[in-house]
């Protein structure tokens, strides 16, 4: 397909889609309410729809009072029956695909339903919107003159009772339209290889022969791939291999710990970074402007949003609110109702709103990934900001990290224990520790109060991890590649004890 024709088609779609986005940005409450009504009407004759009498629900208040907020565990029995081929349980159209996810805190696999509607109207629609926004902001782009390097999961797709389960990226690659296959590298056969180590080298071998213009994948694993590309070719900059490379579309984990490492191998002020917020459950938000750190919440992908203020989460006073009641700069747990049959479902992420017109967010962490043993309420966003400050002050570069509490024993006060793998070690680890402690106090007033005069918390303890410790830990758990992530913060000591034990061995 000729490049000018591709640009013409993209331009036509862009203008059409920009108008639709303007509608949901101008009338967010109306768009979401109309969507809620459509979802209930669509599923009124399903098992779940009959159980809660979806047909008689007219208002948001009735919906909130009648349909309970649920976790994966509470949906497990319905999802398992769907996986065995039963129809019309959570969603009326047949569910053929299930995105397999172990998450970061539970070794047992989760199977998230992926309907035809969510595949087309959410995941693939978001991919097109992402390209539209990028092209709209960068008129001189030559994105379609080359190929997009995609890095997905390493799991196979497994047939089971007529349904299919596997990594979400594998499902998307297996079902993507021909035009996407034409413009992507590596080939689907390589993308879907199961063995991460074999797959990694196969991707390197194939992609260094291509004219790559864009990158897409999780920052941690993409960095591993790109460093392998440089090592294989003997180059120091990716532009020496792919001179037309212009943008990296990233998501899945915070980009802050990795940005400096990317800038070293992509030394150009004109290179663009675009963040997305997606998960097995759906595609939620997209960076819609160059050089922005905010993500536009996409309100017409078949997902109805609700939120729980984190200061009430898990308490007797827990409160669920619709989108039009959120406030700026508060931390919220995300609740979704989707066109794949998830009803008022806790996805486990937390977000903070940076704009209410239109609705824009920043992902702030996970509901289970924080440390609040001593009332310090430390979240991932705090931790990564403080690590960035400490690294800048001491000349360090961080590859991976996790932290956990040191519990009080007898008269001994508590503390936080960190395991950090550096790409470049700090000039002095004691100074790094001091800088980290001060930065945490600066970004988190609750932590500062607990650290004041060592009232509750002693200074942090830091272990410098050996090279590839976290990689080896993930490998031991069979979690290499794809969406697998290091658990950054935990109220328990399971992860850090595992890592300390592996470090010693």
mmCIF file of C-alpha atoms in Angstrom, residues 202-356:
data_model
loop_
_atom_site.group_PDB
_atom_site.id
_atom_site.type_symbol
_atom_site.label_atom_id
_atom_site.label_comp_id
_atom_site.label_asym_id
_atom_site.label_seq_id
_atom_site.Cartn_x
_atom_site.Cartn_y
_atom_site.Cartn_z
ATOM 1 C CA UNK A 202 14.274 -13.917 17.227
ATOM 2 C CA UNK A 203 12.769 -10.424 17.549
ATOM 3 C CA UNK A 204 16.235 -8.852 17.486
ATOM 4 C CA UNK A 205 17.257 -10.844 14.394
ATOM 5 C CA UNK A 206 14.099 -9.907 12.514
ATOM 6 C CA UNK A 207 13.652 -6.276 13.481
ATOM 7 C CA UNK A 208 17.215 -5.082 12.825
ATOM 8 C CA UNK A 209 16.507 -5.823 9.165
ATOM 9 C CA UNK A 210 13.410 -3.577 9.137
ATOM 10 C CA UNK A 211 12.867 0.170 8.882
ATOM 11 C CA UNK A 212 11.270 0.645 12.306
ATOM 12 C CA UNK A 213 9.486 3.982 12.841
ATOM 13 C CA UNK A 214 7.716 3.291 16.159
ATOM 14 C CA UNK A 215 8.007 1.160 19.285
ATOM 15 C CA UNK A 216 5.195 -0.221 21.453
ATOM 16 C CA UNK A 217 5.445 -2.214 24.672
ATOM 17 C CA UNK A 218 6.003 -2.222 28.433
ATOM 18 C CA UNK A 219 9.046 -0.016 29.315
ATOM 19 C CA UNK A 220 10.895 -2.593 31.424
ATOM 20 C CA UNK A 221 10.790 -5.372 28.837
ATOM 21 C CA UNK A 222 11.203 -3.046 25.854
ATOM 22 C CA UNK A 223 14.420 -1.749 27.438
ATOM 23 C CA UNK A 224 15.742 -5.322 27.687
ATOM 24 C CA UNK A 225 14.944 -5.840 23.994
ATOM 25 C CA UNK A 226 16.492 -2.550 22.861
ATOM 26 C CA UNK A 227 19.682 -3.167 24.821
ATOM 27 C CA UNK A 228 19.896 -6.585 23.138
ATOM 28 C CA UNK A 229 19.467 -4.864 19.757
ATOM 29 C CA UNK A 230 22.380 -2.537 20.529
ATOM 30 C CA UNK A 231 24.537 -5.389 21.827
ATOM 31 C CA UNK A 232 23.840 -7.513 18.732
ATOM 32 C CA UNK A 233 24.585 -4.687 16.294
ATOM 33 C CA UNK A 234 27.450 -3.108 18.244
ATOM 34 C CA UNK A 235 25.774 0.309 18.018
ATOM 35 C CA UNK A 236 25.311 2.848 20.823
ATOM 36 C CA UNK A 237 22.212 4.642 19.489
ATOM 37 C CA UNK A 238 19.025 3.122 18.100
ATOM 38 C CA UNK A 239 18.979 5.796 15.386
ATOM 39 C CA UNK A 240 22.073 4.140 13.897
ATOM 40 C CA UNK A 241 19.898 1.056 13.289
ATOM 41 C CA UNK A 242 16.523 2.693 12.662
ATOM 42 C CA UNK A 243 17.159 6.250 11.383
ATOM 43 C CA UNK A 244 13.430 6.980 10.918
ATOM 44 C CA UNK A 245 12.397 5.981 14.439
ATOM 45 C CA UNK A 246 10.151 8.748 15.806
ATOM 46 C CA UNK A 247 7.926 7.584 18.712
ATOM 47 C CA UNK A 248 7.611 5.086 21.566
ATOM 48 C CA UNK A 249 4.089 4.146 22.720
ATOM 49 C CA UNK A 250 4.423 2.800 26.251
ATOM 50 C CA UNK A 251 2.257 1.641 29.143
ATOM 51 C CA UNK A 252 1.869 -1.033 31.787
ATOM 52 C CA UNK A 253 4.295 0.413 34.334
ATOM 53 C CA UNK A 254 5.434 3.894 35.301
ATOM 54 C CA UNK A 255 7.874 5.343 32.786
ATOM 55 C CA UNK A 256 9.629 7.614 35.300
ATOM 56 C CA UNK A 257 12.278 5.096 36.456
ATOM 57 C CA UNK A 258 13.249 4.352 32.842
ATOM 58 C CA UNK A 259 13.166 7.710 31.040
ATOM 59 C CA UNK A 260 16.861 8.549 31.524
ATOM 60 C CA UNK A 261 17.928 5.142 30.227
ATOM 61 C CA UNK A 262 15.769 5.568 27.122
ATOM 62 C CA UNK A 263 17.168 9.022 26.442
ATOM 63 C CA UNK A 264 20.701 7.585 26.409
ATOM 64 C CA UNK A 265 19.897 5.121 23.630
ATOM 65 C CA UNK A 266 17.496 7.525 21.864
ATOM 66 C CA UNK A 267 19.549 10.760 21.953
ATOM 67 C CA UNK A 268 17.167 13.158 20.222
ATOM 68 C CA UNK A 269 15.036 16.040 21.458
ATOM 69 C CA UNK A 270 12.536 15.449 18.664
ATOM 70 C CA UNK A 271 11.831 11.800 19.559
ATOM 71 C CA UNK A 272 8.341 11.428 21.076
ATOM 72 C CA UNK A 273 7.047 9.375 23.997
ATOM 73 C CA UNK A 274 3.328 8.607 24.180
ATOM 74 C CA UNK A 275 1.823 6.927 27.227
ATOM 75 C CA UNK A 276 -1.241 4.680 27.236
ATOM 76 C CA UNK A 277 -3.217 3.118 30.075
ATOM 77 C CA UNK A 278 -4.541 -0.319 29.231
ATOM 78 C CA UNK A 279 -4.976 -3.669 30.939
ATOM 79 C CA UNK A 280 -6.508 -7.080 30.309
ATOM 80 C CA UNK A 281 -9.849 -5.602 31.406
ATOM 81 C CA UNK A 282 -9.831 -2.793 28.876
ATOM 82 C CA UNK A 283 -8.158 0.243 27.340
ATOM 83 C CA UNK A 284 -8.793 3.279 29.491
ATOM 84 C CA UNK A 285 -6.768 6.377 28.652
ATOM 85 C CA UNK A 286 -4.362 7.872 26.102
ATOM 86 C CA UNK A 287 -1.860 10.719 26.132
ATOM 87 C CA UNK A 288 -3.401 13.092 23.618
ATOM 88 C CA UNK A 289 -0.714 15.792 23.467
ATOM 89 C CA UNK A 290 3.028 15.826 22.816
ATOM 90 C CA UNK A 291 5.211 15.994 25.936
ATOM 91 C CA UNK A 292 2.227 15.648 28.279
ATOM 92 C CA UNK A 293 2.169 13.625 31.503
ATOM 93 C CA UNK A 294 -1.634 13.487 31.549
ATOM 94 C CA UNK A 295 -3.841 10.850 29.954
ATOM 95 C CA UNK A 296 -7.235 11.585 28.419
ATOM 96 C CA UNK A 297 -9.864 9.231 29.890
ATOM 97 C CA UNK A 298 -11.639 7.618 26.935
ATOM 98 C CA UNK A 299 -15.366 7.576 27.658
ATOM 99 C CA UNK A 300 -16.844 5.780 24.633
ATOM 100 C CA UNK A 301 -15.052 2.431 24.577
ATOM 101 C CA UNK A 302 -17.894 0.499 26.221
ATOM 102 C CA UNK A 303 -16.556 1.097 29.752
ATOM 103 C CA UNK A 304 -18.622 2.797 32.476
ATOM 104 C CA UNK A 305 -16.413 4.285 35.205
ATOM 105 C CA UNK A 306 -16.833 4.603 38.951
ATOM 106 C CA UNK A 307 -14.295 5.431 41.645
ATOM 107 C CA UNK A 308 -13.591 4.802 45.324
ATOM 108 C CA UNK A 309 -11.690 7.536 47.213
ATOM 109 C CA UNK A 310 -8.642 5.747 48.627
ATOM 110 C CA UNK A 311 -9.110 7.372 52.027
ATOM 111 C CA UNK A 312 -12.261 5.232 52.395
ATOM 112 C CA UNK A 313 -11.129 2.150 50.412
ATOM 113 C CA UNK A 314 -11.568 -1.097 52.339
ATOM 114 C CA UNK A 315 -13.186 0.640 55.322
ATOM 115 C CA UNK A 316 -16.750 0.592 56.656
ATOM 116 C CA UNK A 317 -17.089 4.108 55.205
ATOM 117 C CA UNK A 318 -16.079 3.018 51.686
ATOM 118 C CA UNK A 319 -17.869 5.203 49.150
ATOM 119 C CA UNK A 320 -18.305 4.625 45.417
ATOM 120 C CA UNK A 321 -18.862 7.671 43.204
ATOM 121 C CA UNK A 322 -19.535 8.213 39.482
ATOM 122 C CA UNK A 323 -17.193 10.129 37.209
ATOM 123 C CA UNK A 324 -18.997 13.461 37.609
ATOM 124 C CA UNK A 325 -18.282 13.499 41.373
ATOM 125 C CA UNK A 326 -14.493 13.089 41.299
ATOM 126 C CA UNK A 327 -12.185 15.870 42.488
ATOM 127 C CA UNK A 328 -8.736 16.996 41.408
ATOM 128 C CA UNK A 329 -5.598 15.515 42.981
ATOM 129 C CA UNK A 330 -7.331 12.864 45.082
ATOM 130 C CA UNK A 331 -6.309 9.216 44.896
ATOM 131 C CA UNK A 332 -9.073 6.892 43.608
ATOM 132 C CA UNK A 333 -9.459 3.162 43.070
ATOM 133 C CA UNK A 334 -10.941 2.437 39.630
ATOM 134 C CA UNK A 335 -14.218 0.485 39.238
ATOM 135 C CA UNK A 336 -15.389 -0.511 35.752
ATOM 136 C CA UNK A 337 -18.474 -1.958 34.070
ATOM 137 C CA UNK A 338 -17.626 -3.223 30.586
ATOM 138 C CA UNK A 339 -18.873 -4.560 27.265
ATOM 139 C CA UNK A 340 -17.229 -7.883 28.130
ATOM 140 C CA UNK A 341 -19.434 -8.587 31.158
ATOM 141 C CA UNK A 342 -17.475 -7.167 34.084
ATOM 142 C CA UNK A 343 -19.966 -5.458 36.402
ATOM 143 C CA UNK A 344 -18.719 -2.863 38.910
ATOM 144 C CA UNK A 345 -15.355 -4.622 38.905
ATOM 145 C CA UNK A 346 -12.299 -3.531 40.922
ATOM 146 C CA UNK A 347 -9.326 -3.555 38.560
ATOM 147 C CA UNK A 348 -6.831 -2.882 41.358
ATOM 148 C CA UNK A 349 -5.394 0.366 39.936
ATOM 149 C CA UNK A 350 -5.448 3.824 41.463
ATOM 150 C CA UNK A 351 -5.562 7.098 39.557
ATOM 151 C CA UNK A 352 -5.416 10.809 40.279
ATOM 152 C CA UNK A 353 -7.355 13.367 38.220
ATOM 153 C CA UNK A 354 -5.289 16.220 36.836
ATOM 154 C CA UNK A 355 -8.133 17.803 34.852
ATOM 155 C CA UNK A 356 -11.939 17.672 35.037
#
